[in-house]
XYZ file of C-alpha atoms in Angstrom:
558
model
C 23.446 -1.968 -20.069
C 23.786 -1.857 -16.084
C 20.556 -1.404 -14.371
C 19.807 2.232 -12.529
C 18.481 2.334 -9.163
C 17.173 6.085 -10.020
C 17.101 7.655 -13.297
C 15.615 11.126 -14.763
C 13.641 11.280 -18.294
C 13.644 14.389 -19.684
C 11.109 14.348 -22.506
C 11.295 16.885 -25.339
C 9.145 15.984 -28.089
C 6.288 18.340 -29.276
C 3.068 18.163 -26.709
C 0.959 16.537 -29.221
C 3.136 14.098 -30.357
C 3.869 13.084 -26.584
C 0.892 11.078 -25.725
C 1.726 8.230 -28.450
C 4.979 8.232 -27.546
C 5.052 7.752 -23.200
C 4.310 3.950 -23.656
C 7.293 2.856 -25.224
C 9.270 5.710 -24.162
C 8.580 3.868 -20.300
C 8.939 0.665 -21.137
C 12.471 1.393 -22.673
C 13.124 3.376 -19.767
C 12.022 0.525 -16.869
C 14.554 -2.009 -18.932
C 17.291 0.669 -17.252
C 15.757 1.956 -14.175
C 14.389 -0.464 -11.200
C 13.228 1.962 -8.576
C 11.964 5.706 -9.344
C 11.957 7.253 -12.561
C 11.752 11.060 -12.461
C 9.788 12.800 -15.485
C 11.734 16.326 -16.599
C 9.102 18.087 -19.027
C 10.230 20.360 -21.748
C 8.650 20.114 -25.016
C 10.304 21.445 -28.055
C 13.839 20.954 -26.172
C 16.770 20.980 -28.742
C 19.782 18.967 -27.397
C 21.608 19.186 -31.022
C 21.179 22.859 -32.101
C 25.173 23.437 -31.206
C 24.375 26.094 -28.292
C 23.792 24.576 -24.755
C 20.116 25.072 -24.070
C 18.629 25.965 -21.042
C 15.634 24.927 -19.077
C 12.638 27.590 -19.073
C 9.014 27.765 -17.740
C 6.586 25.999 -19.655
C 3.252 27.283 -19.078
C 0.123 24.593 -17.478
C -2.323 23.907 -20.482
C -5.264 21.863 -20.729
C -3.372 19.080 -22.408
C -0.290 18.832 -19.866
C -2.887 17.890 -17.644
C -4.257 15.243 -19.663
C -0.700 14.066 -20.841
C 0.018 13.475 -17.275
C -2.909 11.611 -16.605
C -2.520 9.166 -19.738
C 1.887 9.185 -18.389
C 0.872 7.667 -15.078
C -2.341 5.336 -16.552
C 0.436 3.876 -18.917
C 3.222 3.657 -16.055
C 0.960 1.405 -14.298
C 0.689 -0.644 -17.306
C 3.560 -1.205 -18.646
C 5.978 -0.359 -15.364
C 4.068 -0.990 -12.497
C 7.280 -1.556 -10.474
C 8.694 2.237 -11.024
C 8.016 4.761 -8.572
C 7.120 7.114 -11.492
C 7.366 11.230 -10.644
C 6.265 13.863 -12.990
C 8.515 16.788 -11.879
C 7.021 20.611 -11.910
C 8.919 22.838 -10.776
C 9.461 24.715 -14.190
C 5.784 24.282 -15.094
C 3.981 27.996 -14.416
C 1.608 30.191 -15.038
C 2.590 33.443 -16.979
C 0.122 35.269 -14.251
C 2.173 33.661 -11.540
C 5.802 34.541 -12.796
C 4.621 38.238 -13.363
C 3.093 38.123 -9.601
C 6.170 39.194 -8.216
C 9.506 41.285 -8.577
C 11.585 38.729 -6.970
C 10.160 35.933 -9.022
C 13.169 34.080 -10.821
C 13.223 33.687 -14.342
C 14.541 30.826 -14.433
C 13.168 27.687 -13.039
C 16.105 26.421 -11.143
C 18.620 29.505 -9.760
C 19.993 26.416 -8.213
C 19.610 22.960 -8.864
C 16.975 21.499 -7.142
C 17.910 18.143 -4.634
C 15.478 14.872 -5.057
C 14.984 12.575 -2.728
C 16.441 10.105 -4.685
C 19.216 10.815 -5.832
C 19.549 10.091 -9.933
C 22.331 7.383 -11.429
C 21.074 7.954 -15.379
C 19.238 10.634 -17.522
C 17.543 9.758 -20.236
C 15.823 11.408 -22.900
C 13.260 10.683 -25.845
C 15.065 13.079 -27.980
C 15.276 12.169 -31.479
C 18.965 12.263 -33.339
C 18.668 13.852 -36.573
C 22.710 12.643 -37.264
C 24.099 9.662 -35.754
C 27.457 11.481 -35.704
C 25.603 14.064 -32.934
C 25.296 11.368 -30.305
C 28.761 12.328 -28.181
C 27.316 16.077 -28.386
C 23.504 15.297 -27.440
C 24.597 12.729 -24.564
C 27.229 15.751 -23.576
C 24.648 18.322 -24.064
C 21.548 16.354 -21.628
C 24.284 15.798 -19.041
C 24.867 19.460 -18.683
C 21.185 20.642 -19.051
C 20.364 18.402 -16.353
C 23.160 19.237 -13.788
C 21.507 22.146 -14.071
C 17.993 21.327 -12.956
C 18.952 18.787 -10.869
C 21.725 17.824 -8.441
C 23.602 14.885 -9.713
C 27.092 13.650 -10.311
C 28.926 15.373 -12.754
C 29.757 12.332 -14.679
C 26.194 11.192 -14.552
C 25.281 8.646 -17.384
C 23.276 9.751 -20.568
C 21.137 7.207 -22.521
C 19.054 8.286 -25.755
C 15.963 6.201 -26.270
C 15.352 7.248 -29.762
C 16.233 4.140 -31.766
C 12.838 2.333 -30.158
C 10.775 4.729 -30.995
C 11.442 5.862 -34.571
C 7.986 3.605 -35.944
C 5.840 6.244 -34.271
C 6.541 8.933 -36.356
C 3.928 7.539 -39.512
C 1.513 7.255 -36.139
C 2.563 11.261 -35.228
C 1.755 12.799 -38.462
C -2.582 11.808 -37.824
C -2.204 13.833 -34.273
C -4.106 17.026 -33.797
C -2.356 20.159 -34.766
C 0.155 21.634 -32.394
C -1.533 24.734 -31.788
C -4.900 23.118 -30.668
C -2.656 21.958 -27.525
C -1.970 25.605 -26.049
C -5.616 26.063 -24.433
C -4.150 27.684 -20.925
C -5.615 26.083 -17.427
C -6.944 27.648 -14.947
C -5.087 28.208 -12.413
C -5.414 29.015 -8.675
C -4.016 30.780 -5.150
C -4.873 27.840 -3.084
C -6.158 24.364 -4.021
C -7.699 21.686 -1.530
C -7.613 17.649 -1.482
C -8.460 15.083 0.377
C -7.575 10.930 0.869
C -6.546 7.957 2.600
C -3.477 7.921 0.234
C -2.916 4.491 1.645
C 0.633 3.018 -0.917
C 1.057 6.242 -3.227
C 0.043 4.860 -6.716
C -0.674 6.449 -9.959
C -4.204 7.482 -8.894
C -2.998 9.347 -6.479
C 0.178 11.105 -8.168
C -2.080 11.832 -11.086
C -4.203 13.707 -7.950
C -1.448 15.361 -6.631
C 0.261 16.581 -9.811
C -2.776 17.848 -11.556
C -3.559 19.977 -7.926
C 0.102 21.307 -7.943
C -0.725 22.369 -11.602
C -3.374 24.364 -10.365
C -2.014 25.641 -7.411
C -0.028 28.738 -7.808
C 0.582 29.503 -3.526
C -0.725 26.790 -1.446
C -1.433 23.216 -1.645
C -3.609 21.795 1.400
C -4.100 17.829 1.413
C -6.524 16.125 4.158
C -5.357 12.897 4.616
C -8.169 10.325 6.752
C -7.514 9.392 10.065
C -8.324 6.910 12.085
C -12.042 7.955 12.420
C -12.398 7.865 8.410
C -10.720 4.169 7.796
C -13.650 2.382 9.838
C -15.446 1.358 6.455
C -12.074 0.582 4.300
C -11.799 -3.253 2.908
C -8.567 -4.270 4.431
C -8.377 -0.909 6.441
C -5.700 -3.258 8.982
C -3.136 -3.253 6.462
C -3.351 0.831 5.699
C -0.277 2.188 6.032
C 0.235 4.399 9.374
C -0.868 7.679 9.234
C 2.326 9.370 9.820
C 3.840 7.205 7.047
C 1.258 8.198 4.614
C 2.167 11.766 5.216
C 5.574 11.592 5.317
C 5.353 9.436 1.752
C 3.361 12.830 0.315
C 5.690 15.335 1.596
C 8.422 13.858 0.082
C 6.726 13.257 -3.164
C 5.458 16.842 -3.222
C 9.001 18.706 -2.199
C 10.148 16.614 -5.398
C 7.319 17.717 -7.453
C 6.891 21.432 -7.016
C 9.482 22.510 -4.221
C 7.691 26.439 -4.318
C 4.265 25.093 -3.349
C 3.463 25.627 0.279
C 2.080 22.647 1.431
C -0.430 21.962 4.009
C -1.351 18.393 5.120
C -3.689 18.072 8.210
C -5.757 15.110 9.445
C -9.048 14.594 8.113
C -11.688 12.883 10.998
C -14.143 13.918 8.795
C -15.267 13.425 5.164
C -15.200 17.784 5.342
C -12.272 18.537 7.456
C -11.025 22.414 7.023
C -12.035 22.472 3.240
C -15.857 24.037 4.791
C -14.170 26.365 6.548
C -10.908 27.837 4.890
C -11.614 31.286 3.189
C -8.396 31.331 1.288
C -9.354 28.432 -0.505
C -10.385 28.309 -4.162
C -10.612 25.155 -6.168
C -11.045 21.350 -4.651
C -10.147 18.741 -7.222
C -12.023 15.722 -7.108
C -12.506 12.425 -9.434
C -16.028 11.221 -10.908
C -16.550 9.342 -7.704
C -15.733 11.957 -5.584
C -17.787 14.803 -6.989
C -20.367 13.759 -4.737
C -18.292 14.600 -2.139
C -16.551 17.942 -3.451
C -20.600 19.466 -4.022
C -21.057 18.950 -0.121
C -18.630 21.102 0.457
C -19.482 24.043 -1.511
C -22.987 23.302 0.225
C -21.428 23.635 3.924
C -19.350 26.384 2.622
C -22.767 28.350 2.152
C -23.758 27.390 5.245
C -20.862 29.036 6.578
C -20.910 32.204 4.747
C -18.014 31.424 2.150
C -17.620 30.952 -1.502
C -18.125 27.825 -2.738
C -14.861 26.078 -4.331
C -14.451 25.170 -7.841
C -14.598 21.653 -8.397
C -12.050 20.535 -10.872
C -12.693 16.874 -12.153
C -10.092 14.377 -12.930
C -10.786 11.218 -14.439
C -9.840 7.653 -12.706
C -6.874 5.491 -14.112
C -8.098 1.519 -15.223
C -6.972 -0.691 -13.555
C -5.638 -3.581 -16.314
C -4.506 -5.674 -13.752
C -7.680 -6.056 -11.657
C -8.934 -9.320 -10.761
C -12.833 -10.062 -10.968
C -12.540 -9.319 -6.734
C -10.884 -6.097 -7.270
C -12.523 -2.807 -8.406
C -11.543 -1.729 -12.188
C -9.639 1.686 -11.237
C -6.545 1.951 -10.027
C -6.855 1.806 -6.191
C -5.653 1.356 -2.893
C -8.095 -1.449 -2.048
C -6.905 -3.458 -4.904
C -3.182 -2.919 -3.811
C -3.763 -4.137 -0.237
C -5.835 -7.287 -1.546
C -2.666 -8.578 -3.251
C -1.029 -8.260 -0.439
C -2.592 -11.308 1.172
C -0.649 -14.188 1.118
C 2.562 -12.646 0.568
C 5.265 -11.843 3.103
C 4.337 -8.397 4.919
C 7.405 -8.833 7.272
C 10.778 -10.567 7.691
C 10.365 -13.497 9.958
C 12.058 -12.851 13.292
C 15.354 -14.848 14.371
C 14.167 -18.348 14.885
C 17.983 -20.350 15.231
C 16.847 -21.404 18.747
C 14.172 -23.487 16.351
C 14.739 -26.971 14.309
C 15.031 -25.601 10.686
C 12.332 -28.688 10.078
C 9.510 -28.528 10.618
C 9.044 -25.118 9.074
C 6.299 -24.062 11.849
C 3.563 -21.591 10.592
C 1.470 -19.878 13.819
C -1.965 -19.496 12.449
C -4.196 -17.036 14.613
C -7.264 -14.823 13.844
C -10.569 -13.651 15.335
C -13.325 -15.370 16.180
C -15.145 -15.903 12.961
C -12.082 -15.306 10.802
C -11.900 -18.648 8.750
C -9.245 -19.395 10.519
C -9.835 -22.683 10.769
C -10.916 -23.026 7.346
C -7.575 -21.719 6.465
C -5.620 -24.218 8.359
C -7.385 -27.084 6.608
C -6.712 -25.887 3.070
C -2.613 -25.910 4.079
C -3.402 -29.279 5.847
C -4.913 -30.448 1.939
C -1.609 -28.862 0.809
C 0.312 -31.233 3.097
C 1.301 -29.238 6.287
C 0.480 -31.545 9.337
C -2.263 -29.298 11.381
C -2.118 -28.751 15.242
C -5.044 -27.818 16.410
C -4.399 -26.020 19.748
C -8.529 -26.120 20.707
C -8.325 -29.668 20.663
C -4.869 -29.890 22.392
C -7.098 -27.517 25.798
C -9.046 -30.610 25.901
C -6.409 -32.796 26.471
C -5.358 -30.608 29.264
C -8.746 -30.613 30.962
C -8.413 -35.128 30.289
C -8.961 -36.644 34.150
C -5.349 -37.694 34.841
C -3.564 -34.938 32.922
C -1.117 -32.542 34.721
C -3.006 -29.572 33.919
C -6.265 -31.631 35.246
C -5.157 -31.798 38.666
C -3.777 -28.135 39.158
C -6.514 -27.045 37.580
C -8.695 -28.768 40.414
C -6.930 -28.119 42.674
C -7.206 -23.864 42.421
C -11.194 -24.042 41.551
C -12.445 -26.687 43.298
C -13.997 -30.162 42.743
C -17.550 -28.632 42.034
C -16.434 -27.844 38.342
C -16.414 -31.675 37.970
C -19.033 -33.768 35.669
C -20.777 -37.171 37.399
C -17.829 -39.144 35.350
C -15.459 -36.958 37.018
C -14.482 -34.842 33.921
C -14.456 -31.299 34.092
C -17.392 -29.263 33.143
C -16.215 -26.456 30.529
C -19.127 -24.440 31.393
C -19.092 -24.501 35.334
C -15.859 -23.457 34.877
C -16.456 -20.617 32.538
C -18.672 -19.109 34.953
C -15.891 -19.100 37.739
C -13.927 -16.660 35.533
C -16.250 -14.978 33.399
C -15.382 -11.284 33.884
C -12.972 -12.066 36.652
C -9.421 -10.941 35.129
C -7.503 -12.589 38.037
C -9.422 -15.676 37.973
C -9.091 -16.256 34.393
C -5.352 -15.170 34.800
C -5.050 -18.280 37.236
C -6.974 -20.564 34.323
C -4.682 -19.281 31.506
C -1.383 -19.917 33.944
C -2.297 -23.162 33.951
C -3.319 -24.617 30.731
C -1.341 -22.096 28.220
C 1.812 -23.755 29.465
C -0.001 -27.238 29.048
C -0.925 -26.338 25.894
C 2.576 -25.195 24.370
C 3.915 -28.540 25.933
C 1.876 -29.931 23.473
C 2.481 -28.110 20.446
C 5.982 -28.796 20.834
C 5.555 -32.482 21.573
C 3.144 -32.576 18.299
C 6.086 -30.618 16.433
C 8.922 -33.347 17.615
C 6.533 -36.130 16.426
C 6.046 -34.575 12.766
C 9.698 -34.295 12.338
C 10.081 -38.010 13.097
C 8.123 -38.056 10.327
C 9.857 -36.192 7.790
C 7.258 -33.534 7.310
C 8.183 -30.320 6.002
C 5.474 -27.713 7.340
C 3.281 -27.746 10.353
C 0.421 -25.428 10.832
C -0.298 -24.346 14.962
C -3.897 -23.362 14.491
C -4.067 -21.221 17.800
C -6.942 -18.379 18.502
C -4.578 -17.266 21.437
C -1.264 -17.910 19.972
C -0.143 -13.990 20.164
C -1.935 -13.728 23.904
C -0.415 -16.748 24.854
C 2.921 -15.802 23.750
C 3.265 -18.860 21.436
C 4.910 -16.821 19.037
C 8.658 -18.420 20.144
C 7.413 -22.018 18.977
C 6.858 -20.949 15.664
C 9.089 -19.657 12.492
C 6.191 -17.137 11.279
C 2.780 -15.984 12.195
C -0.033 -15.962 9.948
C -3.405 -13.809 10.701
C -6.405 -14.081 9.125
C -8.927 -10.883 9.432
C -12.190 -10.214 8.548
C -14.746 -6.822 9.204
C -15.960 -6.491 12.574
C -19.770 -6.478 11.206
C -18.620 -10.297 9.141
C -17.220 -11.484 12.143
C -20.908 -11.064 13.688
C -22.817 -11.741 11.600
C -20.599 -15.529 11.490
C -20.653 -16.050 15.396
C -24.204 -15.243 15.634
C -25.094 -18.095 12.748
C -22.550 -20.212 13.565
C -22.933 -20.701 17.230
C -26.928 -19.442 17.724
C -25.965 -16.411 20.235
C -27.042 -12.577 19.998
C -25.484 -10.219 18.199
C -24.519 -8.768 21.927
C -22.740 -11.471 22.957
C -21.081 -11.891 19.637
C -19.886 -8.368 20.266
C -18.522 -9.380 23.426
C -16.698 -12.326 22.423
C -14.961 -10.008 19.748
C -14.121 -7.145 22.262
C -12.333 -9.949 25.075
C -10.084 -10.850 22.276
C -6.977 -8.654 20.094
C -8.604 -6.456 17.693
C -7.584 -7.647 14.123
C -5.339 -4.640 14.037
C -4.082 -5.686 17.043
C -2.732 -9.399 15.498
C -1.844 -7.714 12.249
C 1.072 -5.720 14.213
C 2.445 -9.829 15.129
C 1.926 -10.907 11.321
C 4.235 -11.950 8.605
C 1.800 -13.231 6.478
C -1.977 -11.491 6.338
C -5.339 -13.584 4.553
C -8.699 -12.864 4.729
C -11.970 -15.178 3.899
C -14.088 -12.084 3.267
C -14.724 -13.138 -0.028
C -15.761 -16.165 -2.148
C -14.311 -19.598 -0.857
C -12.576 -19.484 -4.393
C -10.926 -16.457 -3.558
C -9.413 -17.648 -0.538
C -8.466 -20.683 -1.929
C -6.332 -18.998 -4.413
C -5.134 -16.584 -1.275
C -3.550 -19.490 0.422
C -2.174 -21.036 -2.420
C -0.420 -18.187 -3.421
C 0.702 -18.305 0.434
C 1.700 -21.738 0.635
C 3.901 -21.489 -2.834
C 5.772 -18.245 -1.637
C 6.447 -20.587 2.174
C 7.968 -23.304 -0.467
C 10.210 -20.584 -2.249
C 11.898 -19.317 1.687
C 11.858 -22.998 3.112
C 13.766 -23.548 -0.262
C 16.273 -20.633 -0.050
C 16.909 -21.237 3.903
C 17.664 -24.272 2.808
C 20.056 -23.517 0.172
C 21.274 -20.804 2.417
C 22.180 -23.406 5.291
């Protein structure tokens, strides 16, 4: 069978059969679909009965919530790939489709557009005669052009042959009837989040919320001001991305909702001061947070929210560094080491040396870093080393540099004095303008001369280890640039023991160079030595494997 960019599951077995059966259901599904898999609800569907059935409201109880907690926990483990959506819009509450005369009764007057737009339908829908399967396929095809807009001729695929062994497993489940228990179910429901790479945390978040919300949905998403204390908070996604990921997730989910989404500087944002509102959901970590609230809210004269409580997803995938629930933390981590970013067009470059620009803060491991790919058998430049060549009595750089400050930055032996010359241009822009004008160039000469050399030597990879390689505008002698970033408060705290200086001047240091942030704009390839030597270890291996793979296919592409 072809593979499916999108596809749509439409899932009709009983409620209480349904949580045994997700697993394999998705992991038959993901051998068909590659990219997002829409979830259809409508338990107790009959696609063989003769008559062409139609789609209806199913009403939100207790254990549709829970069902779609355990469908996205076992998406992430068994189809981690799959943008998975759990689709609403003909999930409502009987109080809500009596609220008005103009309410439709049926869920989709029209059909409803997705973002993406679906290749394949597929269904867990059991065959009760192989001779029905023209009808049933016939029979999904139709039920779903009318829910959803799709091609006419769109593909049908019945996953019931890999899941018939579940039915002995079925018959132990709790009694249909026990499964009805209504939720509540409310005018206007709050969140908030970073949101950072929409996982199945945070769809489990959003879906339960749009459950509960009958009218409006408002979302506080953090800002700038909230991400200070994030691990890794340089490779969150931009705000306006984040939101624009959620408003397309949630106009697929539940299309009726009106939803709100508003920048949160705070951890209370409009939540304290909103009258309409009625329930905030939160997780068991965030409960914390969702009891401030209705503590402000007194303050402020209003009526505290009700605090609905999901539970987190496990994470079976985390690493001993990574936290056990499913999290955005854990996602950025294992992005290190991996390509964030095309490289650039580098044809005006010798395909070999492969050059790698390695840059970072002051305190970063940079260096560290550089050595580890030198052990893996790139030939390191180290660009500090290559200044004091520059500075050498006889060198070109020597002279001009002489001649614009003077002889009195010279030693007794006649070599210059670093630190003389340091305080010539400390907090003199222009000055150190005139200093950088002069040995940057130098410097580059350099690089380029220690480049030619290693590919008289037949070496694959070199490694530019350059603090100022994205100030100096070094970025044209290399094929990709690497950045390694660590917390602000690390960085200190290692310039401060490394190099015996205050915590002030540390500061300083940090502030006259790009922020992290800054360099991670430049990257293609992001690290970090914030954690165990181990860890990083592992970090640039991982990094230095995935260089082999694209020096290998440009290569083979050549």
């Amino acid at each position: 069978m072809s593979m499916f960019s999108t596809g749509i599951l439409v899932l009709t077995s009983p409620l209480h059969t349904l949580p045994l059966r997700i697993a394999p259901v998705l992991s038959s599904a993901a051998q068909l679909v590659d990219r997002t898999l829409y979830v259809h609800l409508h338990p107790g569907l009959n696609l063989g009965g003769g008559n062409q059935p139609r789609p209806v409201f199913i009403p939100p109880v207790v254990d549709l919530s829970a069902l779609i907690t355990r469908l996205y926990s076992n998406a992430a483990d068994v189809c981690g790939h799959l943008d998975v959506r759990v689709l609403l819009t003909n999930v409502r509450a009987q109080s809500a489709a009596c609220s008005g005369a103009t309410t439709p009764t049926c869920p989709f007057p029209t059909p409803q557009s997705l973002s993406h737009s679906p290749e394949v339908v597929l269904t867990d829908f059991a065959l009760q005669d192989p001779g029905q399967s023209h009808q049933v396929t016939l029979c999904l095809q139709r039920y779903t052009g009318h829910c959803y807009v799709c091609s006419p001729s769109l593909p049908s695929v019945l996953l019931h042959p890999q899941l018939t062994s579940l039915q002995e497993k079925e018959e132990g489940l709790k009694d249909p009837e026990e499964t009805e228990a209504p939720l509540e179910t409310y005018t206007d429901v709050v969140v908030g989040g970073t949101f950072d790479r929409l996982h199945g945390a945070h769809k489990t978040l959003l879906n339960i919320s749009c459950l509960l919300a009958n009218r409006r949905f408002l979302i506080g998403v953090c800002d700038q001001a909230m991400l200070k204390k994030k691990v890794l908070k340089e490779l969150i996604e931009p705000y306006s991305l984040r939101v624009q990921r959620l408003q397309e997730f949630l106009q697929d989910t539940k299309p009726s909702l009106q939803v709100e989404i508003v920048p949160l500087d705070d951890p209370f944002g409009v939540s304290i001061v909103d009258p309409q509102l009625q329930c905030i959901v939160v997780s068991e970590e965030t409960r914390k947070g969702g009891e401030a609230v209705n503590k402000k809210r007194l303050e402020n004269g209003l009526p505290a929210l009700v605090l609905h409580e999901i539970q987190l997803l496990k994470d079976a995938h985390h690493t001993e560094t990574e936290e056990e629930k499913i999290s955005s933390s854990s996602l950025r981590s294992r992005l290190l080491g991996t390509l964030l970013t095309p490289p650039k067009d580098t044809s005006h470059l010798p395909p070999l040396p492969y050059v790698i620009g390695l840059t970072g803060g002051s305190g970063s491991g940079k260096s560290s870093i550089a050595r580890q790919l030198e052990a893996f058998g790139a030939v390191r430049i180290d660009c500090d080393k290559l200044g004091h060549e520059v500075y050498q009595p006889g060198a070109a750089g020597y002279l001009r540099v002489l001649e614009e400050f003077g002889s009195d930055i010279l030693n007794e032996d006649k070599t210059i004095n670093r630190r003389a010359l340091g305080r010539k241009v400390f907090g003199n822009q222009e000055r150190l303008k005139a200093l950088t004008d002069i040995v940057w160039p130098e410097i580059a000469l350099l690089v380029k001369n220690r480049v030619s050399q290693a590919r008289d030597e037949g070496k694959e990879v070199c490694v530019v280890d350059a603090a100022v390689l994205l100030e100096a505008g070094w970025t044209d002698l290399v094929h990709e640039v690497w950045v390694s970033i660590i917390p602000e408060e690390e960085a200190v705290l290692r310039i401060t023991e490394r190099d015996g200086v205050t915590t002030e001047d540390a500061v300083r240091r940090l502030e006259s160079q790009w922020s992290s942030s800054k360099q991670v704009e430049h990257a293609n390839v992001v690290l970090s030595t914030l954690w165990e030597p181990e860890v990083t270890q592992k970090q640039v291996l991982k990094a230095w494997n995935l260089l082999q793979k694209r020096i290998h296919q440009r290569r083979e592409g050549q």
